Amino acid sequence: DIVMTQTPLSSPVTLGQPASISCRSSQSLVHSNGNTYLSWLQQRPGQPPRLLIYKISNRFSGVPDRFSGSGAGTDFTLIISRVEAEDVGVYYCVQATQFPRTFGQGTKLEIK
Amino acid sequence: EVQLVESGGGLVQPGGSLRLSCAASGFTFNNYAMSWVRQAPGKGLEWVSGINSGGNVYYADSVKGRFTVSRDNSRNTLNLQMNSLRAEDTAIYYCAKDYRYPDVGEPLLDHWGQGTLVTVSS
């Protein structure tokens, strides 16, 4: 199984400042079809997960443009350019290149 | 509008069984793989099982041999039969819309239900 490792696990951020979360996979996430199925999810308290980014860098419908994703192969990053209060929650990377799907441990974003 | 609505959760004794269902609407259900993902209290997300549009099934090692995923394309429903339940299976179970085959550039894991709570306890 592919192991997904996120850092940091906790991120206190000042409102209006950027935040960055890293995700590393234990093997390449490049599918045989050439796509890389790395997604980022946000989970606010008491809510189901919500898709933010898919295939490394594609923002899902309705996601603010302050969220961006980058990376390749085994190393990926989620950046929030200017953190807002509504961004508080836990962020997960997930690989969907193969079954079983595997998630990172989650990064808790808090406001300082 | 895509909607996924889970049902069937509840309290069950260790060793017991439950059957979860997920009613899907707003998309062409039989074109998409579907996944079950769970979240134990205060913990992270754990993928449990998946089924693709062709009916191929996949399981996490932690549930293999105990859980069975199935789909009814005529009723746009995803099911999860859970047998030999253990305390560690206690979690909120979410169904999620997974990938479309072949890939036409659409997002995946883009819609999630609200979840159904399964509690395994005596």
CSV table of N, CA and C in Angstrom, one decimal, chain A residues 45-110:
chain,number,residue,atom,x,y,z
A,45,PRO,N,-14.8,21.3,11.3
A,45,PRO,CA,-15.4,20.6,12.5
A,45,PRO,C,-16.8,20.2,12.3
A,46,GLY,N,-17.1,18.9,12.5
A,46,GLY,CA,-18.5,18.4,12.4
A,46,GLY,C,-19.0,18.2,11.0
A,47,GLN,N,-18.1,18.4,10.0
A,47,GLN,CA,-18.6,18.3,8.6
A,47,GLN,C,-17.9,17.1,7.9
A,48,PRO,N,-18.5,16.6,6.8
A,48,PRO,CA,-17.8,15.6,6.0
A,48,PRO,C,-16.6,16.3,5.3
A,49,PRO,N,-15.7,15.5,4.8
A,49,PRO,CA,-14.6,16.1,4.0
A,49,PRO,C,-15.2,16.8,2.7
A,50,ARG,N,-14.4,17.7,2.3
A,50,ARG,CA,-14.8,18.5,1.1
A,50,ARG,C,-13.5,18.5,0.2
A,51,LEU,N,-13.7,18.3,-1.1
A,51,LEU,CA,-12.6,18.3,-2.1
A,51,LEU,C,-12.2,19.7,-2.4
A,52,LEU,N,-10.9,20.0,-2.3
A,52,LEU,CA,-10.4,21.3,-2.6
A,52,LEU,C,-9.6,21.2,-4.0
A,53,ILE,N,-8.7,20.2,-4.0
A,53,ILE,CA,-7.8,20.2,-5.2
A,53,ILE,C,-7.7,18.7,-5.7
A,54,TYR,N,-7.7,18.5,-7.0
A,54,TYR,CA,-7.6,17.1,-7.5
A,54,TYR,C,-6.5,17.2,-8.6
A,55,LYS,N,-5.9,16.0,-8.8
A,55,LYS,CA,-4.8,15.8,-9.8
A,55,LYS,C,-3.8,16.9,-9.6
A,56,ILE,N,-3.3,17.0,-8.4
A,56,ILE,CA,-2.2,17.9,-7.9
A,56,ILE,C,-2.6,19.3,-7.8
A,57,SER,N,-3.2,19.9,-8.8
A,57,SER,CA,-3.3,21.4,-8.9
A,57,SER,C,-4.6,21.9,-9.4
A,58,ASN,N,-5.6,21.0,-9.6
A,58,ASN,CA,-6.9,21.5,-10.2
A,58,ASN,C,-7.8,21.8,-9.0
A,59,ARG,N,-8.2,23.1,-9.0
A,59,ARG,CA,-9.2,23.5,-8.0
A,59,ARG,C,-10.5,23.0,-8.3
A,60,PHE,N,-11.2,22.4,-7.3
A,60,PHE,CA,-12.6,22.0,-7.5
A,60,PHE,C,-13.5,23.2,-7.6
A,61,SER,N,-14.7,22.9,-8.2
A,61,SER,CA,-15.7,24.0,-8.3
A,61,SER,C,-16.0,24.6,-7.0
A,62,GLY,N,-16.0,26.0,-7.0
A,62,GLY,CA,-16.4,26.7,-5.8
A,62,GLY,C,-15.3,26.9,-4.8
A,63,VAL,N,-14.1,26.4,-5.0
A,63,VAL,CA,-13.0,26.5,-4.1
A,63,VAL,C,-12.3,27.9,-4.4
A,64,PRO,N,-12.1,28.7,-3.3
A,64,PRO,CA,-11.4,30.0,-3.5
A,64,PRO,C,-10.0,29.9,-4.1
A,65,ASP,N,-9.6,30.9,-4.9
A,65,ASP,CA,-8.3,30.8,-5.6
A,65,ASP,C,-7.2,31.0,-4.6
A,66,ARG,N,-7.4,31.2,-3.3
A,66,ARG,CA,-6.3,31.3,-2.4
A,66,ARG,C,-5.7,29.9,-2.1
A,67,PHE,N,-6.5,28.9,-2.5
A,67,PHE,CA,-6.0,27.5,-2.4
A,67,PHE,C,-5.3,27.1,-3.7
A,68,SER,N,-4.1,26.5,-3.5
A,68,SER,CA,-3.4,26.1,-4.7
A,68,SER,C,-2.6,24.8,-4.4
A,69,GLY,N,-2.4,24.0,-5.3
A,69,GLY,CA,-1.6,22.8,-5.1
A,69,GLY,C,-0.5,22.6,-6.2
A,70,SER,N,0.6,22.0,-5.7
A,70,SER,CA,1.7,21.8,-6.7
A,70,SER,C,2.4,20.5,-6.3
A,71,GLY,N,3.4,20.2,-7.1
A,71,GLY,CA,4.2,19.0,-6.9
A,71,GLY,C,4.2,18.0,-8.0
A,72,ALA,N,4.9,16.9,-7.8
A,72,ALA,CA,5.0,15.9,-8.8
A,72,ALA,C,5.6,14.6,-8.2
A,73,GLY,N,5.3,13.5,-8.8
A,73,GLY,CA,5.9,12.2,-8.4
A,73,GLY,C,5.5,11.8,-7.0
A,74,THR,N,6.3,12.2,-6.0
A,74,THR,CA,6.1,11.8,-4.6
A,74,THR,C,6.0,12.9,-3.7
A,75,ASP,N,6.2,14.1,-4.1
A,75,ASP,CA,6.1,15.3,-3.2
A,75,ASP,C,5.2,16.4,-3.7
A,76,PHE,N,4.3,16.7,-2.7
A,76,PHE,CA,3.2,17.6,-3.1
A,76,PHE,C,3.0,18.6,-2.0
A,77,THR,N,2.4,19.8,-2.4
A,77,THR,CA,2.2,20.9,-1.4
A,77,THR,C,0.8,21.5,-1.7
A,78,LEU,N,0.2,21.8,-0.5
A,78,LEU,CA,-1.0,22.6,-0.6
A,78,LEU,C,-0.6,24.0,0.0
A,79,ILE,N,-1.0,25.1,-0.6
A,79,ILE,CA,-0.7,26.4,-0.1
A,79,ILE,C,-2.0,27.2,-0.1
A,80,ILE,N,-2.2,27.8,1.1
A,80,ILE,CA,-3.3,28.8,1.3
A,80,ILE,C,-2.6,30.2,1.3
A,81,SER,N,-2.9,31.0,0.3
A,81,SER,CA,-2.1,32.2,0.2
A,81,SER,C,-2.3,33.2,1.3
A,82,ARG,N,-3.6,33.3,1.8
A,82,ARG,CA,-3.9,34.2,2.9
A,82,ARG,C,-5.0,33.5,3.7
A,83,VAL,N,-4.7,33.1,4.8
A,83,VAL,CA,-5.6,32.3,5.6
A,83,VAL,C,-6.7,33.1,6.2
A,84,GLU,N,-8.0,32.6,6.0
A,84,GLU,CA,-9.1,33.2,6.6
A,84,GLU,C,-9.7,32.4,7.7
A,85,ALA,N,-10.6,33.0,8.5
A,85,ALA,CA,-11.1,32.2,9.7
A,85,ALA,C,-11.8,31.0,9.3
A,86,GLU,N,-12.5,31.0,8.1
A,86,GLU,CA,-13.3,29.8,7.7
A,86,GLU,C,-12.4,28.7,7.2
A,87,ASP,N,-11.1,28.9,7.1
A,87,ASP,CA,-10.2,27.8,6.7
A,87,ASP,C,-9.8,26.9,7.9
A,88,VAL,N,-10.2,27.2,9.1
A,88,VAL,CA,-9.9,26.3,10.2
A,88,VAL,C,-10.5,24.9,10.0
A,89,GLY,N,-9.7,23.9,10.3
A,89,GLY,CA,-10.1,22.6,10.1
A,89,GLY,C,-8.9,21.6,9.9
A,90,VAL,N,-9.2,20.4,9.4
A,90,VAL,CA,-8.1,19.5,9.2
A,90,VAL,C,-8.0,19.2,7.7
A,91,TYR,N,-6.8,19.2,7.2
A,91,TYR,CA,-6.5,19.0,5.8
A,91,TYR,C,-5.9,17.7,5.5
A,92,TYR,N,-6.4,17.0,4.5
A,92,TYR,CA,-5.8,15.6,4.2
A,92,TYR,C,-5.4,15.6,2.8
A,93,CYS,N,-4.3,15.0,2.5
A,93,CYS,CA,-3.9,14.6,1.2
A,93,CYS,C,-4.4,13.1,1.0
A,94,VAL,N,-4.8,12.7,-0.2
A,94,VAL,CA,-5.2,11.4,-0.5
A,94,VAL,C,-4.7,11.0,-1.9
A,95,GLN,N,-4.3,9.8,-2.0
A,95,GLN,CA,-3.9,9.3,-3.3
A,95,GLN,C,-5.0,8.4,-3.9
A,96,ALA,N,-5.3,8.6,-5.1
A,96,ALA,CA,-6.3,7.8,-5.8
A,96,ALA,C,-5.7,7.1,-7.1
A,97,THR,N,-4.4,7.0,-7.1
A,97,THR,CA,-3.8,6.4,-8.2
A,97,THR,C,-4.0,4.9,-8.2
A,98,GLN,N,-4.1,4.3,-7.0
A,98,GLN,CA,-4.4,2.9,-6.9
A,98,GLN,C,-5.2,2.6,-5.7
A,99,PHE,N,-5.8,1.4,-5.7
A,99,PHE,CA,-6.5,0.9,-4.5
A,99,PHE,C,-5.5,0.1,-3.7
A,100,PRO,N,-5.5,0.1,-2.4
A,100,PRO,CA,-6.5,0.9,-1.6
A,100,PRO,C,-6.1,2.4,-1.6
A,101,ARG,N,-7.1,3.3,-1.7
A,101,ARG,CA,-6.9,4.7,-1.5
A,101,ARG,C,-6.2,4.9,-0.1
A,102,THR,N,-5.3,5.8,0.0
A,102,THR,CA,-4.7,6.1,1.3
A,102,THR,C,-4.6,7.6,1.5
A,103,PHE,N,-4.8,7.9,2.8
A,103,PHE,CA,-4.8,9.3,3.2
A,103,PHE,C,-3.6,9.6,4.1
A,104,GLY,N,-3.2,10.9,4.0
A,104,GLY,CA,-2.3,11.4,5.0
A,104,GLY,C,-2.9,11.4,6.4
A,105,GLN,N,-2.1,11.7,7.4
A,105,GLN,CA,-2.6,11.7,8.8
A,105,GLN,C,-3.5,12.9,9.1
A,106,GLY,N,-3.5,13.9,8.3
A,106,GLY,CA,-4.2,15.1,8.5
A,106,GLY,C,-3.4,16.2,9.2
A,107,THR,N,-3.6,17.4,8.7
A,107,THR,CA,-2.9,18.6,9.3
A,107,THR,C,-4.0,19.5,9.9
A,108,LYS,N,-3.9,19.8,11.2
A,108,LYS,CA,-4.9,20.7,11.8
A,108,LYS,C,-4.5,22.1,11.6
A,109,LEU,N,-5.3,22.9,10.9
A,109,LEU,CA,-5.0,24.3,10.8
A,109,LEU,C,-5.7,25.1,11.8
A,110,GLU,N,-5.0,25.9,12.6
A,110,GLU,CA,-5.6,26.7,13.7
A,110,GLU,C,-5.1,28.1,13.5
